[in-house]
Short mmCIF file of C-alpha atoms in Angstrom, two decimals:
data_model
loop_
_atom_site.label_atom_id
_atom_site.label_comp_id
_atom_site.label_asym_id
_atom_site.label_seq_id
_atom_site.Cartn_x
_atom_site.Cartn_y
_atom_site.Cartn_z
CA UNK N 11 -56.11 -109.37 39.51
CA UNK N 12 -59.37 -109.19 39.49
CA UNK N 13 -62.08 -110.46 36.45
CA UNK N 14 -64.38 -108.42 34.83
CA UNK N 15 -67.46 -107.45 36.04
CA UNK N 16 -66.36 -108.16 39.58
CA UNK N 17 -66.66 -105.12 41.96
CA UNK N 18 -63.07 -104.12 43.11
CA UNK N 19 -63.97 -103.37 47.01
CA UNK N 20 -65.29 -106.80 47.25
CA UNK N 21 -62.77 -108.79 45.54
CA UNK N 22 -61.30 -108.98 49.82
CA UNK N 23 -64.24 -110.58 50.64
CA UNK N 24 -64.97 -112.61 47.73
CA UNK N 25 -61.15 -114.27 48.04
CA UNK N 26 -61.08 -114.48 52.18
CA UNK N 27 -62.60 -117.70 53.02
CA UNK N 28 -65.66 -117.28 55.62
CA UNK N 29 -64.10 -118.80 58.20
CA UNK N 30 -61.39 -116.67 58.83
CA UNK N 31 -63.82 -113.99 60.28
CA UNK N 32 -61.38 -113.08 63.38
CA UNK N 33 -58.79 -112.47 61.18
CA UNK N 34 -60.62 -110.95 58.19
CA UNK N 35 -62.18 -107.67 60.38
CA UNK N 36 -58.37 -106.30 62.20
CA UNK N 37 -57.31 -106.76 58.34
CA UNK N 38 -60.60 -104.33 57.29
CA UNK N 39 -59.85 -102.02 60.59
CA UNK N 40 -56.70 -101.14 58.73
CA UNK N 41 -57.57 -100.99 55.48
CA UNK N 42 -60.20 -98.76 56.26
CA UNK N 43 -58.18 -96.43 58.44
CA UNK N 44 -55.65 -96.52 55.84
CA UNK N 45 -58.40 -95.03 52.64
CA UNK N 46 -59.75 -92.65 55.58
CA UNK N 47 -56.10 -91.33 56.15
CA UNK N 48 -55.38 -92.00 52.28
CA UNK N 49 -58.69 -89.79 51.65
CA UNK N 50 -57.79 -86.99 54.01
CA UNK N 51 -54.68 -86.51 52.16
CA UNK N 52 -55.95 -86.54 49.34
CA UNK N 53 -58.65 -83.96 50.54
CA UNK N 54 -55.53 -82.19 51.70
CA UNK N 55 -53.75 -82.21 48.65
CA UNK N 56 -56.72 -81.40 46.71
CA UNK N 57 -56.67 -77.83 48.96
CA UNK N 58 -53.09 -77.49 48.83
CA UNK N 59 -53.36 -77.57 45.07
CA UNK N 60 -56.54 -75.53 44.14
CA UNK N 61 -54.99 -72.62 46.60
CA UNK N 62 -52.09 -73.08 44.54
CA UNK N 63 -53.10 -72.60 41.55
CA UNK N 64 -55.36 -69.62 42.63
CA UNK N 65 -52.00 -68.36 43.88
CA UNK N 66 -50.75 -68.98 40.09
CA UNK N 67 -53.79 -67.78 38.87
CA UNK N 68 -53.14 -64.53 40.73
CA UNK N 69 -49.34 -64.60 40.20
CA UNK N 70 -50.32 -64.78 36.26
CA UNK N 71 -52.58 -62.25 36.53
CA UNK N 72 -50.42 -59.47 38.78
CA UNK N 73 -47.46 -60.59 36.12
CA UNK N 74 -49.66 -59.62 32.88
CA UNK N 75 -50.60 -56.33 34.07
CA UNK N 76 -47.29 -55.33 35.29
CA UNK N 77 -45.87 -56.41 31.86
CA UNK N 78 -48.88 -54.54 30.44
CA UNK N 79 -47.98 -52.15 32.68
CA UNK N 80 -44.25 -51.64 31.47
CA UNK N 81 -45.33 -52.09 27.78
CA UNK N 82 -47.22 -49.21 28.31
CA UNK N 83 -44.93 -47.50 30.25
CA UNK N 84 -42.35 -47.97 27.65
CA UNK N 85 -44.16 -47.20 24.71
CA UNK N 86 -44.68 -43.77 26.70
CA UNK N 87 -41.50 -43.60 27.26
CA UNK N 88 -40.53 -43.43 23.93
CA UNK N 89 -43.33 -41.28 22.87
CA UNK N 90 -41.93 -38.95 25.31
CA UNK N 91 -38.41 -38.80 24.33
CA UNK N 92 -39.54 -38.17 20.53
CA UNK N 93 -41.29 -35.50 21.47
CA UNK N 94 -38.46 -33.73 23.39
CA UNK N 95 -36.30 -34.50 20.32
CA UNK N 96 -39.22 -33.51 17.84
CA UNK N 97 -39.99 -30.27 20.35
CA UNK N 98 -35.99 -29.23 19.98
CA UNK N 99 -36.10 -29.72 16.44
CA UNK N 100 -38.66 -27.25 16.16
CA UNK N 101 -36.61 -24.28 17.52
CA UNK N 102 -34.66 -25.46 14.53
CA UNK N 103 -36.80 -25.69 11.83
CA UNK N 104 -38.81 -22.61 12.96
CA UNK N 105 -35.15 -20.33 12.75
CA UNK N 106 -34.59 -22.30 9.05
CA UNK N 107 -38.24 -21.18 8.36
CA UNK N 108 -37.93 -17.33 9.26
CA UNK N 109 -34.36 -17.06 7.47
CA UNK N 110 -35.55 -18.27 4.24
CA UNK N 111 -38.34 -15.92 4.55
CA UNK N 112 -36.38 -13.34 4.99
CA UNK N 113 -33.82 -13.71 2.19
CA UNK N 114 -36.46 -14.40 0.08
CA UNK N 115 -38.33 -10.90 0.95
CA UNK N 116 -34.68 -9.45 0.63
CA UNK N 117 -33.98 -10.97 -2.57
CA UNK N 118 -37.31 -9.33 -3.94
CA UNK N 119 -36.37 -5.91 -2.69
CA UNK N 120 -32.67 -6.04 -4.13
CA UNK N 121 -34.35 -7.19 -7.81
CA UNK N 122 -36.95 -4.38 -7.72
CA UNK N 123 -34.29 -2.23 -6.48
CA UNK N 124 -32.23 -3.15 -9.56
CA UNK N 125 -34.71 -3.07 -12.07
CA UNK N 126 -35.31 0.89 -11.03
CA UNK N 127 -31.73 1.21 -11.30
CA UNK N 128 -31.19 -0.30 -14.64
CA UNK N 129 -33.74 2.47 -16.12
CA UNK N 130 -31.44 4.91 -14.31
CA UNK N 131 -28.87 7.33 -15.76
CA UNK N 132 -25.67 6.07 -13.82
CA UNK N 133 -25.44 3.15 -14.98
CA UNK N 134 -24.05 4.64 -18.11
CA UNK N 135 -21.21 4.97 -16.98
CA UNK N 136 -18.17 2.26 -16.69
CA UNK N 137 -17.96 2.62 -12.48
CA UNK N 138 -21.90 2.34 -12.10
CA UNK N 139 -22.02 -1.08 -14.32
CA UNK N 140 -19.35 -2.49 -12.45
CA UNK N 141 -21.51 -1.70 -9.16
CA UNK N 142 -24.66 -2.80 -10.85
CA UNK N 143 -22.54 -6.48 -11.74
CA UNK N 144 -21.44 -7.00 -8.24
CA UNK N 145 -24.89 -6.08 -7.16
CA UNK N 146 -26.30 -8.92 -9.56
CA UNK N 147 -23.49 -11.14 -8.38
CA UNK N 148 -24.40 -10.43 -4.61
CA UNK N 149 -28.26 -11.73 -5.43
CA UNK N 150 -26.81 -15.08 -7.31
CA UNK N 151 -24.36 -15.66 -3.91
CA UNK N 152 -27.44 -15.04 -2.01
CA UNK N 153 -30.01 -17.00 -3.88
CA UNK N 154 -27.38 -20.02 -3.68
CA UNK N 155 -27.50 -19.51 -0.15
CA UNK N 156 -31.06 -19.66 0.16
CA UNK N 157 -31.51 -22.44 -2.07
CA UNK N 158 -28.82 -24.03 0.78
CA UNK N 159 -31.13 -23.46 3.49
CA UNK N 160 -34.32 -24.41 1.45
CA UNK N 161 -32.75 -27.57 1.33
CA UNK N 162 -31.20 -28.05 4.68
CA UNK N 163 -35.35 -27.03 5.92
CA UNK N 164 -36.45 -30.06 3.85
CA UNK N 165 -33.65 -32.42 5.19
CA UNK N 166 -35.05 -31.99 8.99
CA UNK N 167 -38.51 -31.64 7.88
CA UNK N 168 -37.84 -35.52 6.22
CA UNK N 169 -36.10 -36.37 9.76
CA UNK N 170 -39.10 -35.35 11.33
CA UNK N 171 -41.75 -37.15 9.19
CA UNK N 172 -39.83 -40.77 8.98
CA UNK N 173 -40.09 -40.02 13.09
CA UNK N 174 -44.11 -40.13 12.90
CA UNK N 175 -44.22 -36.07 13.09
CA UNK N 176 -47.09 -34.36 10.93
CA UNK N 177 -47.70 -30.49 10.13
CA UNK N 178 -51.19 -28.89 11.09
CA UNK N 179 -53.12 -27.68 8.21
CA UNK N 180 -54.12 -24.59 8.57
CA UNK N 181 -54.79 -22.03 5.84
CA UNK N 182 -57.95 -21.89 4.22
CA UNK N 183 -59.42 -24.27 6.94
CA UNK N 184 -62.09 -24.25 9.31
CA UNK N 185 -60.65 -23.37 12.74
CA UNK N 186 -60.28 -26.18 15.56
CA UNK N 187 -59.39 -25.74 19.01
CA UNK N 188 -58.72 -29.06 18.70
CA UNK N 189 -55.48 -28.60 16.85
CA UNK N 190 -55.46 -24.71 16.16
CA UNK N 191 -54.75 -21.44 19.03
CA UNK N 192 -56.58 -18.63 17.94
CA UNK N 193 -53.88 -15.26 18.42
CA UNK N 194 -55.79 -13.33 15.96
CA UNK N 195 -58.68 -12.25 14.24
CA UNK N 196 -59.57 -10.80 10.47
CA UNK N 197 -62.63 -9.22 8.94
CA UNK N 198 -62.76 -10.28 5.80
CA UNK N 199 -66.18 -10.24 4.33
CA UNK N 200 -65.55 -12.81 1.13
CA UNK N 201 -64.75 -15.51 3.46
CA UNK N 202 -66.68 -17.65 6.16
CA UNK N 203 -66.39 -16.73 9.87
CA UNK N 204 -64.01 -19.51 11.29
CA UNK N 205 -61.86 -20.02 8.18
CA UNK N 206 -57.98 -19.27 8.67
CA UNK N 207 -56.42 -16.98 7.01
CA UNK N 208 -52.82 -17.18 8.21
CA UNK N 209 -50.36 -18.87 10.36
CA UNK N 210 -48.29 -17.07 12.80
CA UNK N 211 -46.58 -20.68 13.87
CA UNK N 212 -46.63 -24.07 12.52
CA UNK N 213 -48.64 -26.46 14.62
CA UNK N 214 -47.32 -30.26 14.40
CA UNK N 215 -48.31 -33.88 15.55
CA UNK N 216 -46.95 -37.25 16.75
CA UNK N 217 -48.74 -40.45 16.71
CA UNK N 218 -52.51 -38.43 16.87
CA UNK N 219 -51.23 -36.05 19.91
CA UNK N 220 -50.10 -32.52 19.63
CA UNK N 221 -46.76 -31.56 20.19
CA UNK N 222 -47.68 -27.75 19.48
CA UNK N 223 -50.61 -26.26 18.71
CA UNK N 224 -51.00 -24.01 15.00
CA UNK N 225 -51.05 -20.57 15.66
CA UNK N 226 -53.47 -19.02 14.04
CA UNK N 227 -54.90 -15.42 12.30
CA UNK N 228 -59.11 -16.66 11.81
CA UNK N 229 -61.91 -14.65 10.42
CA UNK N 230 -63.88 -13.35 12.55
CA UNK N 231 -66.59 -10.13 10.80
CA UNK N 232 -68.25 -8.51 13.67
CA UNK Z 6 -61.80 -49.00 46.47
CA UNK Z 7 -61.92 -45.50 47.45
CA UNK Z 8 -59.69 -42.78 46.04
CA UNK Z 9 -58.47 -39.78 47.53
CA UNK Z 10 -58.42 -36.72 44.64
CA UNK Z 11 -56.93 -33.37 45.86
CA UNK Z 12 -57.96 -30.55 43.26
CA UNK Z 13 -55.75 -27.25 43.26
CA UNK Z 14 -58.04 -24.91 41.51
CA UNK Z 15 -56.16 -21.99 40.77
CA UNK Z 16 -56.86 -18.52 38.86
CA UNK Z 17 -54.63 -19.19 35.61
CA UNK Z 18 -54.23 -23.48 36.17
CA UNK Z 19 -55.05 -26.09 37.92
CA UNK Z 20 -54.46 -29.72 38.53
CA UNK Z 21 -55.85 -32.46 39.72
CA UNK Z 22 -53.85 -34.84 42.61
CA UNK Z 23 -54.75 -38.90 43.47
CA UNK Z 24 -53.04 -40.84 46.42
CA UNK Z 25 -51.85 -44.06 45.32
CA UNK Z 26 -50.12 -46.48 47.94
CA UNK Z 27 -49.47 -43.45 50.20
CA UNK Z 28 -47.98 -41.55 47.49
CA UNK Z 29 -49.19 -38.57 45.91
CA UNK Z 30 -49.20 -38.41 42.11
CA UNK Z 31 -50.12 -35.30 40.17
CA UNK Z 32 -52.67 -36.39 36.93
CA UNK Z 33 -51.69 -35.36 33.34
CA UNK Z 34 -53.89 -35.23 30.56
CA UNK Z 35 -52.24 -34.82 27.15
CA UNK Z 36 -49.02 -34.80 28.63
CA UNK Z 37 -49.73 -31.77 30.31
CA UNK Z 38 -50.32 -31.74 34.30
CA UNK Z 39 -51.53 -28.15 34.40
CA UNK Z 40 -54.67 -27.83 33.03
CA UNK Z 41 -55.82 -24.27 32.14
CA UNK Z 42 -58.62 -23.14 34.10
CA UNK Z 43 -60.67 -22.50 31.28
CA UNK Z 44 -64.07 -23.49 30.41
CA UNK Z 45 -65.59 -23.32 26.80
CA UNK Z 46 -68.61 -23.87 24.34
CA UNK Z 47 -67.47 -25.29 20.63
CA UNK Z 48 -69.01 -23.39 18.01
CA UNK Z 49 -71.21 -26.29 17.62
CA UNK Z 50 -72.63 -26.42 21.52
CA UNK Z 51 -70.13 -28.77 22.94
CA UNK Z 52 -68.80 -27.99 26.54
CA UNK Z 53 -64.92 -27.50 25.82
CA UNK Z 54 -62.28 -26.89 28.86
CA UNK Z 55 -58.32 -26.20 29.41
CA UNK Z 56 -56.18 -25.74 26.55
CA UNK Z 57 -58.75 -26.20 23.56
CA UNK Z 58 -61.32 -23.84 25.92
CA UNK Z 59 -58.03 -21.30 26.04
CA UNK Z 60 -57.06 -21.52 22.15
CA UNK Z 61 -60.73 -20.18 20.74
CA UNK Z 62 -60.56 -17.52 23.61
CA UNK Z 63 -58.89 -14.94 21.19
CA UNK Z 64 -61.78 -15.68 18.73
CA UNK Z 65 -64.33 -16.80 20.63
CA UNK Z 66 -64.47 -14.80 24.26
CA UNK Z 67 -68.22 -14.54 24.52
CA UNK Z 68 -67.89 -18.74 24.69
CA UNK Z 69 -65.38 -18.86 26.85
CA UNK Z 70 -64.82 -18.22 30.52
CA UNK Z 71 -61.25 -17.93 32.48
CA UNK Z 72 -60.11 -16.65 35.91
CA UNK Z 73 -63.73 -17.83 36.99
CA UNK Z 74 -61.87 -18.11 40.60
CA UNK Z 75 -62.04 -14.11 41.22
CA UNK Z 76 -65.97 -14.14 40.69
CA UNK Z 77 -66.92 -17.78 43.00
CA UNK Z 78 -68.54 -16.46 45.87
CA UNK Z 79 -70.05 -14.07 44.39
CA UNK Z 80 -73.12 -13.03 43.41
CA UNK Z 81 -72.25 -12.28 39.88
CA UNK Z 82 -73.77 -14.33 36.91
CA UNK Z 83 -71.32 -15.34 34.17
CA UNK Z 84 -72.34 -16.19 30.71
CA UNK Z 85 -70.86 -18.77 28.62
CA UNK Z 86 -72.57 -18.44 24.98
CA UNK Z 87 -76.55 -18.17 25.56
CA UNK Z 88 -75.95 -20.05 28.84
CA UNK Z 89 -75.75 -18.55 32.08
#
């Protein structure tokens, strides 16, 4: 062991007696071959690690973006698979849509219908008021029945929201290309060129992309 | 590193191509990998193209071009807005 203060390479020198010279220089022949060999593996070593860790360092990096890579992928995935869910439920929603438009047009005709009947002369008689209170009884079955699909519309409309999906706005707004397709235009003189007067289809939205575009009736005054 | 793009401009759509480790993979924008081949100008001056171009066309045809493939090579001048 050496004392402090004392310079480690010499402590050989410092402890060999000076007369043992013939001895003293094979001894420093191999200790000096042995720190040149110990330094050239270390110098070795030193390459074999830093081109190991730049093969780490390259291995991380290659690794990240793949997993970037399939994150993305993934979440695309997904996205995709909504919207061929979301773009089925459509055909759905749009059939639920134009049935309950119908019946209610229908239901509107049959009470006007009635109401020029009850000012009729028939319907004095015993065989016309039992038609006119199966005629009333027909509009109460059918208004049940639209009420059913009113509420079976809503049902896949909530479906569709809790999945991200988002309607289009549309009437009384500015037209877009961004969101809105043009298939028709209006002259109406009270309101501002652009504005959107009425939607031939409902336009809808997942997570900020469109899954259909709004189509559209727009002012347009020549 | 260089890419190699191959660009199928046709009358109604195109697309646009890339090679990528010897394979050839068609681009998609907006999910979509036909683009309309339709150019546009926004109401407010903006250059507009493919399906938003083709959704103001209705309302909007002096601002926006389509089927510009019939009319390259020729000497005919097509306006889009007050450009030409």
């Amino acid at each position: 062991m050496s004392s402090p203060g004392v310079d480690p390479l010499n402590v050989l020198e410092i402890d060999e007696p000076d007369t043992d010279t013939e001895q003293k220089t094979p001894g420093l022949e191999v200790l000096s071959q042995e720190v040149r060999r110990v330094g050239r593996e270390l110098f070795r070593v030193s390459r074999t690690s830093e081109r190991n860790q730049q093969i780490c360092e390259e291995a991380i990096a290659q690794l990240s973006n793949a997993l970037a890579q399939v994150s993305e992928h993934s979440a695309e995935a997904v996205f995709q698979a909504k919207a061929a869910l979301c773009q089925d439920l459509f055909a759905v929603v749009d059939s639920l849509e134009a049935s309950c438009d119908t019946a209610k047009n229908l239901l509107k005709q049959l009470d006007g219908k009635r109401a020029q009947l009850d000012r009729g002369f028939l319907f004095q008689f015993s065989k016309a008021r039992q038609l006119r209170a199966d005629w009333v009884e027909c509009v109460k079955v059918m208004s049940q029945w639209l009420e059913g699909q009113q509420l079976l519309y809503q049902r896949v409309m909530t479906v569709l929201q809790s999945a991200g999906v988002r309607s289009i706005e549309t009437l009384s707004r500015p037209f877009d290309p961004a969101f809105h397709r043009a298939v028709s235009t209006e002259p109406r003189r009270d309101l501002v060129a652009g504005t959107i007067v009425d939607e031939e289809l409902k336009g809808y939205m997942l997570d900020g992309r469109i899954l259909r575009f709004a189509e559209v009736v727009v002012v347009k005054n020549e | 590193m260089n890419k190699t793009v191959g660009i199928d401009l046709g009358t109604t759509n195109s697309l646009v191509a890339i090679v990528e480790q010897g394979r050839p993979r068609v681009l998609s924008r907006r999910d979509e990998r036909l683009v309309p081949s339709v150019v546009g100008l926004s109401e407010d001056g903006r250059i507009i193209v493919g399906q938003t171009a083709l959704n103001q066309f209705v309302l909007a045809p002096e601002r926006t071009v389509r089927s510009i493939k019939r009319k390259m090579g020729t000497e005919e001048t097509v306006a889009l807005g007050d450009r030409t």
